[in-house]
Short mmCIF file of C-alpha atoms and ligand atoms in Angstrom, two decimals:
data_model
loop_
_atom_site.label_atom_id
_atom_site.label_comp_id
_atom_site.label_asym_id
_atom_site.label_seq_id
_atom_site.Cartn_x
_atom_site.Cartn_y
_atom_site.Cartn_z
CA MET I 170 -149.85 -173.93 -18.93
CA LYS I 171 -146.75 -174.01 -21.05
CA PHE I 172 -145.82 -172.16 -24.18
CA VAL I 173 -142.46 -171.93 -25.81
CA ASP I 174 -140.98 -168.52 -26.26
CA GLU I 175 -137.86 -168.11 -28.36
CA ALA I 176 -135.28 -165.47 -29.13
CA GLU I 177 -131.90 -165.25 -30.75
CA ILE I 178 -129.20 -162.92 -29.46
CA THR I 179 -125.55 -162.25 -30.12
CA VAL I 180 -123.24 -161.86 -27.18
CA GLU I 181 -119.88 -160.28 -27.64
CA ALA I 182 -117.24 -160.21 -24.94
CA GLY I 183 -114.75 -157.38 -24.75
CA LYS I 184 -111.33 -157.63 -26.36
CA GLY I 185 -108.36 -157.78 -24.03
CA GLY I 186 -106.36 -154.55 -23.84
CA ASN I 187 -102.99 -154.55 -25.62
CA GLY I 188 -99.77 -154.69 -23.69
CA CYS I 189 -97.72 -151.51 -23.79
CA MET I 190 -94.23 -151.06 -25.14
CA SER I 191 -92.54 -148.30 -23.23
CA PHE I 192 -89.26 -147.36 -21.54
CA ARG I 193 -88.72 -145.32 -18.50
CA ARG I 194 -87.75 -141.83 -19.51
CA GLU I 195 -86.81 -139.53 -16.71
CA LYS I 196 -84.38 -136.77 -16.15
CA PHE I 197 -81.01 -138.09 -15.14
CA ILE I 198 -81.97 -141.64 -16.09
CA PRO I 199 -81.07 -141.69 -19.75
CA LYS I 200 -81.51 -145.37 -20.31
CA GLY I 201 -84.43 -146.42 -18.11
CA GLY I 202 -85.60 -150.00 -18.30
CA PRO I 203 -88.82 -151.20 -19.89
CA ASP I 204 -91.97 -150.01 -18.11
CA GLY I 205 -94.85 -150.96 -20.43
CA GLY I 206 -97.80 -152.32 -18.41
CA ASP I 207 -100.16 -155.14 -19.28
CA GLY I 208 -103.53 -154.47 -20.81
CA GLY I 209 -106.74 -155.18 -18.88
CA ASP I 210 -108.86 -158.28 -19.56
CA GLY I 211 -111.92 -157.81 -21.68
CA GLY I 212 -115.31 -157.93 -19.97
CA SER I 213 -117.31 -161.14 -20.21
CA VAL I 214 -121.01 -161.54 -20.87
CA TYR I 215 -123.06 -163.40 -18.30
CA LEU I 216 -126.67 -164.50 -18.21
CA VAL I 217 -128.38 -164.26 -14.85
CA GLY I 218 -131.64 -165.99 -13.90
CA ASP I 219 -134.33 -163.60 -12.74
CA ALA I 220 -137.57 -164.92 -11.27
CA ASN I 221 -139.36 -161.65 -11.98
CA LEU I 222 -139.11 -162.00 -15.72
CA ASN I 223 -141.44 -164.29 -17.58
CA THR I 224 -140.89 -163.92 -21.29
CA LEU I 225 -138.16 -163.41 -23.83
CA VAL I 226 -140.11 -160.74 -25.61
CA ASP I 227 -137.58 -157.99 -24.82
CA PHE I 228 -134.87 -159.88 -26.69
CA ARG I 229 -136.80 -159.30 -29.88
CA TYR I 230 -135.94 -155.63 -29.60
CA GLN I 231 -132.36 -155.74 -28.43
CA ARG I 232 -130.37 -158.54 -29.99
CA ARG I 233 -126.73 -157.57 -29.43
CA TYR I 234 -125.08 -157.59 -26.04
CA LYS I 235 -121.53 -156.37 -25.88
CA ALA I 236 -119.24 -156.18 -22.88
CA GLN I 237 -116.56 -153.56 -22.55
CA ALA I 238 -113.03 -154.01 -23.94
CA GLY I 239 -110.03 -153.97 -21.61
CA GLN I 240 -107.96 -150.85 -21.58
CA GLY I 241 -104.48 -150.93 -23.10
CA GLY I 242 -101.47 -151.03 -20.79
CA MET I 243 -99.59 -147.80 -20.22
CA GLY I 244 -96.09 -146.61 -19.47
CA ALA I 245 -94.78 -146.39 -15.92
CA ASN I 246 -95.92 -149.99 -15.49
CA CYS I 247 -99.55 -149.02 -15.42
CA THR I 248 -101.92 -151.89 -16.10
CA GLY I 249 -104.95 -151.10 -18.22
CA LYS I 250 -108.35 -151.32 -16.53
CA ALA I 251 -110.32 -154.51 -17.11
CA GLY I 252 -113.43 -154.09 -19.24
CA GLU I 253 -116.68 -154.21 -17.31
CA ASP I 254 -118.61 -157.45 -17.40
CA LEU I 255 -122.11 -157.39 -18.76
CA TYR I 256 -124.91 -159.16 -16.94
CA VAL I 257 -127.98 -159.91 -18.98
CA ARG I 258 -131.05 -160.96 -17.04
CA VAL I 259 -133.14 -163.80 -18.41
CA PRO I 260 -136.24 -165.49 -16.98
CA VAL I 261 -135.76 -168.53 -14.79
CA GLY I 262 -136.44 -171.56 -17.02
CA THR I 263 -134.48 -170.28 -19.98
CA SER I 264 -132.34 -172.77 -21.84
CA VAL I 265 -129.38 -171.45 -23.79
CA VAL I 266 -128.03 -173.14 -26.90
CA ASP I 267 -125.12 -172.11 -29.11
CA LYS I 268 -126.65 -171.59 -32.53
CA PHE I 269 -123.69 -172.94 -34.47
CA THR I 270 -122.39 -175.80 -32.36
CA GLU I 271 -125.89 -176.60 -31.06
CA GLU I 272 -124.29 -177.16 -27.67
CA LEU I 273 -126.55 -176.65 -24.69
CA ILE I 274 -124.66 -174.01 -22.77
CA ALA I 275 -126.95 -173.77 -19.79
CA ASP I 276 -130.36 -174.31 -18.31
CA ILE I 277 -131.03 -171.37 -16.08
CA ALA I 278 -133.08 -172.95 -13.33
CA GLU I 279 -132.63 -170.68 -10.31
CA HIS I 280 -133.02 -167.04 -9.47
CA GLY I 281 -129.54 -165.51 -9.40
CA GLN I 282 -127.89 -168.37 -11.29
CA THR I 283 -125.07 -166.84 -13.32
CA VAL I 284 -123.51 -168.40 -16.39
CA VAL I 285 -120.74 -167.03 -18.55
CA VAL I 286 -121.76 -167.11 -22.21
CA ALA I 287 -118.90 -165.16 -23.79
CA LYS I 288 -115.53 -164.96 -22.14
CA GLY I 289 -113.63 -161.72 -22.27
CA GLY I 290 -110.36 -161.59 -24.21
CA PHE I 291 -107.11 -162.10 -22.34
CA HIS I 292 -104.95 -159.06 -21.72
CA GLY I 293 -101.79 -158.40 -23.74
CA LEU I 294 -98.46 -158.29 -21.93
CA GLY I 295 -96.42 -155.15 -21.60
CA ASN I 296 -92.77 -155.16 -22.51
CA THR I 297 -91.71 -155.19 -18.85
CA ARG I 298 -92.71 -158.84 -18.88
CA PHE I 299 -90.11 -159.70 -21.46
CA LYS I 300 -87.14 -158.30 -19.60
CA SER I 301 -84.48 -160.90 -18.99
CA SER I 302 -80.82 -161.10 -18.15
CA THR I 303 -80.01 -161.28 -21.82
CA ASN I 304 -82.52 -158.73 -23.01
CA ARG I 305 -82.66 -155.65 -20.85
CA SER I 306 -84.57 -153.53 -23.35
CA PRO I 307 -87.25 -155.77 -24.81
CA THR I 308 -89.29 -154.17 -27.54
CA LYS I 309 -91.86 -156.88 -27.47
CA ALA I 310 -95.37 -156.45 -26.15
CA THR I 311 -98.36 -158.64 -27.02
CA LYS I 312 -101.83 -157.76 -28.15
CA GLY I 313 -104.92 -158.58 -26.18
CA THR I 314 -106.95 -161.45 -27.59
CA ASP I 315 -110.44 -161.04 -28.98
CA GLY I 316 -113.41 -161.66 -26.76
CA GLU I 317 -115.68 -164.58 -27.60
CA VAL I 318 -118.62 -163.89 -29.85
CA ARG I 319 -121.55 -166.25 -29.86
CA THR I 320 -125.00 -166.40 -31.24
CA LEU I 321 -127.35 -167.86 -28.70
CA GLN I 322 -130.75 -169.35 -29.03
CA LEU I 323 -132.81 -168.77 -25.97
CA GLN I 324 -135.83 -170.91 -25.28
CA LEU I 325 -138.27 -170.53 -22.50
CA LYS I 326 -141.18 -172.65 -21.51
CA VAL I 327 -143.52 -169.98 -20.34
CA ILE I 328 -145.87 -170.93 -17.59
CA ALA I 329 -149.03 -168.92 -17.57
CA ASP I 330 -149.74 -167.20 -14.28
CA VAL I 331 -153.40 -166.71 -14.97
CA GLY I 332 -155.87 -168.75 -16.95
CA LEU I 333 -159.10 -167.44 -18.39
CA LEU I 334 -162.06 -169.65 -17.94
CA GLY I 335 -165.55 -169.18 -19.28
CA MET I 336 -168.22 -170.16 -21.72
CA PRO I 337 -167.64 -169.53 -25.41
CA ASN I 338 -168.38 -165.93 -26.26
CA ALA I 339 -167.79 -164.69 -22.71
CA GLY I 340 -165.14 -162.34 -24.08
CA LYS I 341 -161.89 -164.08 -23.16
CA SER I 342 -160.05 -163.18 -26.36
CA THR I 343 -161.31 -159.63 -26.11
CA LEU I 344 -160.00 -159.30 -22.57
CA LEU I 345 -156.64 -160.73 -23.52
CA ARG I 346 -156.41 -158.30 -26.37
CA ALA I 347 -157.41 -155.38 -24.20
CA VAL I 348 -154.79 -155.94 -21.57
CA SER I 349 -151.84 -157.40 -23.40
CA ALA I 350 -149.86 -157.15 -26.55
CA ALA I 351 -151.35 -160.42 -27.79
CA ARG I 352 -153.67 -160.15 -30.73
CA PRO I 353 -155.93 -163.17 -30.74
CA LYS I 354 -158.59 -163.43 -33.35
CA VAL I 355 -161.90 -162.21 -32.12
CA ALA I 356 -165.08 -163.09 -33.85
CA ASP I 357 -168.72 -163.05 -33.14
CA TYR I 358 -169.16 -166.77 -32.82
CA PRO I 359 -168.08 -169.39 -30.30
CA PHE I 360 -164.71 -171.08 -30.41
CA THR I 361 -162.76 -168.45 -32.22
CA THR I 362 -159.77 -169.25 -30.10
CA LEU I 363 -158.73 -172.64 -31.34
CA VAL I 364 -155.22 -172.48 -30.01
CA PRO I 365 -154.57 -171.15 -26.58
CA GLY I 366 -153.62 -167.51 -26.76
CA LEU I 367 -150.96 -166.10 -24.61
CA GLY I 368 -150.50 -162.53 -23.54
CA VAL I 369 -148.03 -160.72 -21.42
CA VAL I 370 -149.76 -158.17 -19.27
CA ARG I 371 -147.28 -155.48 -18.45
CA ILE I 372 -148.09 -153.34 -15.46
CA GLU I 373 -144.78 -151.53 -15.38
CA LEU I 374 -141.48 -152.14 -17.13
CA GLU I 375 -140.39 -154.84 -14.71
CA ARG I 376 -143.77 -156.06 -13.55
CA SER I 377 -145.74 -158.37 -15.73
CA PHE I 378 -147.67 -161.59 -15.73
CA VAL I 379 -148.67 -164.07 -18.37
CA MET I 380 -152.32 -164.58 -19.12
CA ALA I 381 -153.59 -167.49 -21.13
CA ASP I 382 -156.86 -167.78 -22.91
CA ILE I 383 -158.18 -171.29 -22.86
CA PRO I 384 -160.72 -172.17 -25.51
CA GLY I 385 -164.22 -172.18 -24.20
CA VAL I 386 -164.75 -174.92 -21.73
CA ILE I 387 -168.10 -176.28 -22.60
CA GLU I 388 -170.46 -178.28 -20.53
CA GLY I 389 -169.58 -181.93 -20.81
CA ALA I 390 -166.05 -181.21 -21.89
CA SER I 391 -164.63 -183.30 -19.12
CA GLU I 392 -166.56 -186.22 -20.53
CA GLY I 393 -164.50 -185.72 -23.64
CA ALA I 394 -167.22 -183.92 -25.54
CA GLY I 395 -165.47 -180.74 -26.51
CA LEU I 396 -162.39 -178.81 -27.23
CA GLY I 397 -162.05 -177.63 -23.69
CA PHE I 398 -161.08 -181.06 -22.52
CA ARG I 399 -157.49 -181.03 -23.73
CA PHE I 400 -156.91 -177.59 -22.38
CA LEU I 401 -158.34 -178.11 -18.96
CA LYS I 402 -155.14 -179.93 -18.19
CA HIS I 403 -153.13 -176.84 -18.93
CA LEU I 404 -155.13 -174.79 -16.51
CA SER I 405 -153.67 -176.77 -13.68
CA ARG I 406 -150.39 -174.91 -13.45
CA THR I 407 -151.74 -171.41 -13.29
CA ARG I 408 -151.68 -169.41 -10.08
CA LEU I 409 -155.14 -168.02 -10.49
CA LEU I 410 -158.16 -168.53 -12.67
CA LEU I 411 -160.30 -165.70 -13.89
CA HIS I 412 -163.78 -166.94 -14.52
CA LEU I 413 -165.29 -164.71 -17.15
CA VAL I 414 -169.04 -164.48 -17.35
CA ASP I 415 -171.11 -162.74 -19.98
CA ALA I 416 -173.19 -160.47 -17.76
CA ALA I 417 -175.61 -159.59 -20.55
CA PRO I 418 -176.16 -162.64 -22.73
CA LEU I 419 -178.21 -162.05 -25.86
CA ASP I 420 -179.99 -165.35 -25.58
CA ASP I 421 -181.85 -166.06 -22.37
CA ALA I 422 -178.96 -167.99 -20.86
CA ASP I 423 -178.65 -167.44 -17.15
CA PRO I 424 -175.12 -166.27 -16.22
CA VAL I 425 -175.32 -167.84 -12.78
CA GLN I 426 -176.35 -171.23 -14.15
CA GLN I 427 -173.70 -171.02 -16.83
CA ALA I 428 -171.04 -170.29 -14.26
CA GLN I 429 -172.29 -173.15 -12.13
CA ALA I 430 -172.00 -175.46 -15.12
CA ILE I 431 -168.35 -174.56 -15.45
CA VAL I 432 -167.69 -174.98 -11.75
CA ASP I 433 -169.30 -178.45 -11.92
CA GLU I 434 -167.25 -179.17 -14.95
CA LEU I 435 -164.03 -178.33 -13.20
CA ALA I 436 -164.96 -180.28 -10.11
CA SER I 437 -165.77 -183.41 -12.05
CA PHE I 438 -162.53 -183.07 -13.93
CA SER I 439 -160.37 -182.46 -10.90
CA PRO I 440 -161.61 -181.49 -7.44
CA THR I 441 -158.19 -180.02 -6.68
CA LEU I 442 -158.31 -177.85 -9.76
CA ALA I 443 -161.77 -176.67 -8.76
CA GLN I 444 -160.35 -175.50 -5.45
CA LYS I 445 -157.83 -173.28 -7.14
CA GLU I 446 -158.30 -169.60 -6.47
CA ARG I 447 -160.84 -168.30 -8.93
CA TRP I 448 -162.06 -164.75 -9.32
CA LEU I 449 -165.30 -163.94 -10.99
CA VAL I 450 -165.24 -161.36 -13.73
CA LEU I 451 -168.55 -160.04 -15.00
CA ASN I 452 -167.86 -158.95 -18.54
CA LYS I 453 -169.88 -156.84 -20.97
CA ALA I 454 -170.78 -154.46 -18.15
CA ASP I 455 -171.47 -151.86 -20.83
CA MET I 456 -174.53 -153.87 -21.83
CA ALA I 457 -176.09 -154.00 -18.39
CA SER I 458 -177.21 -151.37 -15.93
CA ALA I 459 -175.47 -150.93 -12.60
CA GLU I 460 -178.58 -152.33 -10.90
CA GLN I 461 -178.63 -155.42 -13.08
CA LEU I 462 -174.99 -156.01 -12.30
CA ALA I 463 -175.55 -155.55 -8.59
CA VAL I 464 -178.41 -158.05 -8.66
CA LEU I 465 -176.28 -160.49 -10.60
CA GLU I 466 -173.41 -160.10 -8.18
CA GLN I 467 -175.72 -160.73 -5.25
CA ARG I 468 -177.09 -163.84 -6.92
CA PHE I 469 -173.56 -165.20 -7.29
CA ARG I 470 -172.98 -164.59 -3.60
CA ASP I 471 -176.31 -166.11 -2.53
CA GLU I 472 -176.80 -168.95 -5.00
CA LEU I 473 -173.23 -170.08 -5.54
CA GLY I 474 -171.85 -168.90 -2.22
CA TRP I 475 -169.20 -166.96 -4.09
CA GLN I 476 -166.84 -165.42 -1.57
CA LEU I 477 -163.85 -164.44 -3.65
CA PRO I 478 -163.55 -161.13 -5.47
CA ILE I 479 -166.04 -160.20 -8.17
CA TYR I 480 -165.03 -157.66 -10.81
CA ARG I 481 -167.08 -155.82 -13.36
CA ILE I 482 -165.38 -155.07 -16.62
CA SER I 483 -166.10 -154.18 -20.17
CA ALA I 484 -163.33 -155.86 -22.09
CA ILE I 485 -164.39 -154.27 -25.35
CA ASN I 486 -163.48 -150.77 -24.16
CA SER I 487 -161.00 -151.82 -21.46
CA GLY I 488 -163.34 -150.55 -18.75
CA GLY I 489 -162.35 -151.87 -15.32
CA CYS I 490 -159.47 -153.87 -16.79
CA ASP I 491 -156.78 -151.77 -15.13
CA ARG I 492 -157.94 -152.44 -11.63
CA LEU I 493 -158.40 -156.12 -12.35
CA CYS I 494 -154.88 -156.42 -13.75
CA GLN I 495 -153.32 -154.50 -10.86
CA ASP I 496 -154.97 -156.88 -8.41
CA VAL I 497 -153.95 -159.93 -10.42
CA MET I 498 -150.38 -158.63 -10.55
CA ARG I 499 -150.26 -158.25 -6.78
CA SER I 500 -151.60 -161.74 -6.25
CA VAL I 501 -149.14 -163.24 -8.74
CA GLU I 502 -146.24 -161.38 -7.13
CA GLN I 503 -147.24 -162.57 -3.70
CA HIS I 504 -147.31 -166.13 -5.02
CA ARG I 505 -143.88 -165.76 -6.65
CA ARG I 506 -142.41 -164.32 -3.46
CA ARG I 507 -143.77 -167.15 -1.37
CA LEU I 508 -142.50 -169.73 -3.81
CA ALA I 509 -139.03 -168.22 -3.54
CA GLU I 510 -139.00 -167.75 0.23
CA ASP I 511 -141.22 -170.30 1.82
CA GLU I 512 -140.14 -173.92 1.45
CA ASP I 513 -143.36 -175.26 2.98
CA TYR I 514 -145.48 -173.30 0.54
CA LYS I 515 -143.32 -174.49 -2.34
CA SER I 516 -143.68 -178.15 -1.42
CA GLU I 517 -147.39 -177.68 -0.72
CA GLN I 518 -147.83 -176.27 -4.22
CA ALA I 519 -145.79 -179.07 -5.76
CA ALA I 520 -147.90 -181.66 -3.96
CA ARG I 521 -151.05 -179.95 -5.17
CA ASP I 522 -149.81 -179.89 -8.75
CA GLN I 523 -149.05 -183.58 -8.52
CA ARG I 524 -152.45 -184.38 -7.10
CA MET I 525 -154.07 -182.34 -9.82
CA GLU I 526 -152.14 -184.09 -12.55
CA LEU I 527 -153.09 -187.45 -11.16
CA GLU I 528 -156.78 -186.49 -11.04
CA ILE I 529 -156.59 -185.12 -14.55
CA ARG I 530 -154.93 -188.25 -15.84
CA GLN I 531 -157.61 -190.37 -14.20
CA SER I 532 -160.32 -188.19 -15.70
CA ILE I 533 -158.83 -188.56 -19.12
CA GLU I 534 -158.59 -192.32 -18.77
CA ARG I 535 -162.14 -192.53 -17.48
CA SER I 536 -163.48 -190.51 -20.35
CA ARG I 537 -161.53 -192.55 -22.88
CA ALA I 538 -162.97 -195.73 -21.43
CA GLN I 539 -166.47 -194.23 -21.56
CA ARG I 540 -166.07 -193.18 -25.15
CA ALA I 541 -164.70 -196.56 -26.13
CA ALA I 542 -167.68 -198.23 -24.44
CA ALA I 543 -170.09 -195.90 -26.22
CA ARG I 544 -168.46 -196.66 -29.55
CA GLN I 545 -168.64 -200.37 -28.86
CA ALA I 546 -172.33 -200.10 -27.98
CA LEU I 547 -172.95 -198.22 -31.22
CA GLU I 548 -171.17 -200.87 -33.25
CA ASP I 549 -173.15 -203.62 -31.51
CA ASP I 550 -176.35 -201.76 -32.38
CA ASP I 551 -175.34 -201.53 -36.01
CA PHE I 552 -174.67 -205.19 -36.01
CA ASP I 553 -178.12 -205.92 -34.57
CA ASP I 554 -179.71 -203.74 -37.26
CA PHE I 555 -177.80 -205.62 -39.85
CA ASP I 556 -179.17 -208.91 -38.47
CA ASP I 557 -182.70 -207.51 -38.50
CA ASP I 558 -182.46 -206.44 -42.11
CA TYR I 559 -181.28 -209.74 -43.40
N1 GTP S 246 -170.63 -155.24 -25.59
C1 GTP S 246 -169.55 -155.96 -25.32
N2 GTP S 246 -169.19 -156.98 -26.13
C2 GTP S 246 -168.10 -157.67 -25.84
C3 GTP S 246 -167.31 -157.38 -24.68
N3 GTP S 246 -166.31 -158.26 -24.65
C4 GTP S 246 -166.44 -159.08 -25.71
N4 GTP S 246 -167.51 -158.73 -26.44
C5 GTP S 246 -167.98 -159.36 -27.69
O1 GTP S 246 -168.35 -160.70 -27.40
C6 GTP S 246 -168.03 -161.54 -28.51
C7 GTP S 246 -167.19 -162.71 -28.07
O2 GTP S 246 -165.95 -162.26 -27.59
P1 GTP S 246 -164.64 -163.17 -27.62
O3 GTP S 246 -163.58 -162.38 -26.97
O4 GTP S 246 -164.41 -163.72 -28.97
O5 GTP S 246 -165.10 -164.37 -26.66
P2 GTP S 246 -164.32 -165.67 -26.19
O6 GTP S 246 -164.72 -165.93 -24.80
O7 GTP S 246 -162.88 -165.52 -26.46
O8 GTP S 246 -164.95 -166.75 -27.11
P3 GTP S 246 -164.34 -168.14 -27.65
O9 GTP S 246 -163.03 -167.85 -28.27
O10 GTP S 246 -165.36 -168.54 -28.61
O11 GTP S 246 -164.26 -169.05 -26.50
C8 GTP S 246 -167.33 -160.65 -29.54
O12 GTP S 246 -168.27 -160.23 -30.47
C9 GTP S 246 -166.88 -159.47 -28.72
O13 GTP S 246 -166.80 -158.30 -29.47
C10 GTP S 246 -167.73 -156.28 -23.85
O14 GTP S 246 -167.12 -155.94 -22.85
N5 GTP S 246 -168.84 -155.62 -24.22
#
C-alpha cells in the first residue's frame, strides 16, 4: 500500500578554509620565505539510503543539516583540516528534488546508496602557492569558497508493512491510534475511515513499521459492492495482514462467521492475497471474559483451522497492543532482512506480487463486467415496463 510522505530540508555544506598569509620567522633567518598553508575543504552533505527507515517524519523536526567548515591554513606550511562530511540517512525509495530548480537530484533506490546534495567549499590557497621567481614574498592568499546551500524536497512513497483487515467497527482505527502517532477519526458507526489511515508504529528510535488501516472490507466488496473493493488492491503489498475481529459484538453477529466471510472475500478477490500471512487479533477483550475468549479462540482453531498466531487485545485501552506490535516488528524485520540478503526470496516475493496484481486486475475486470451486465438488465427491464404501460 502506498502513501506519499513529504518533507523539506535545507542542506548546507561547509565553507572552505581560507588560505594563510605568513612568512617564515625564525632566529637567524631574518627574511624567511612565504609559509602560509592552504585551508581545508569544507565538508559536503550526503544523503544515504537506509532500508531500516520507512518515513520522513523525523525531517519535520530537524530541517537544517550543516556540514563542518574547513579549517583555515596556518603558518609553517600547515594545511587546515578539511571539514567533516555530514551523512544524512533517508529511507530507501526517497526521491530528492531541488526546490528552486526543480531538478531531480536523486532517487535513492538502494540501501547504502550515497549521493552528494551539497558540495563543500573549495579551500583557499596559502601564500606559499604564489611564490615565483619574480615574486619571492607574495602577500597574496585566497579565501575558501562558500559551501553549497540547497533546499531539498524529499518525497517518499511509503509502503505499508502491515495492513489491518476486518469488518466495519472491529476497531481498526482505534488500534492504529493506540499504537501509532496517527490520529484517525474514530466514531461509533461503520465506515468512519474513508481514506486509508497510515501510522508509524515506533518500537524504539530506529525500529518502526508502517501500519495501514484499510476501510472495512465488507461482504461482497470484491463483487464491487462496497468501499473495500478499491482498497483490497492496496493490501497486496503488505508483509502481513492483521485480521481484527470484534470479540464481543453488540448485535448477535458471530465473530467466527464474520471472519470467515472476510477470508472468503479475500480468496474470491485473489487466492494469492488470501494466502498472505494473516494473524488473528481478537479485539475488545475488555468486553468479554477470559473463558469466552478462550472458547472463541478454540472455535477459530477448530472451525476455520486457524493455525497462525491469535492475539487478544483491547485497542481502546492499549491492552495487549505492546506484545502484538513487538511480534509484528520482529516479523517485519525478518522480512526486510531476507529481502536484502536472499535473492531467491526477493524474486519469489516479486513473482507473488505480480501474480497478485494480475488476479486483482482480473477480479476488477470481472466485477466491472458483472456490474455492466446488471445495469443493462435493469435498463432492459425498464424498457419492458415502458412497453407494458403504453
Ligand atoms: N470496549 C471496546 N471498544 C472498542 C475497542 N476498540 C474499539 N472500540 C470501539 O468500537 C467502535 C469502532 O471502532 P473503530 O476503531 O472506529 O472501528 P473500525 O474498524 O476502524 O471501523 P471502520 O472505520 O468503520 O471500518 C468505536 O466505538 C470504538 O470506541 C476495545 O478494545 N474495547
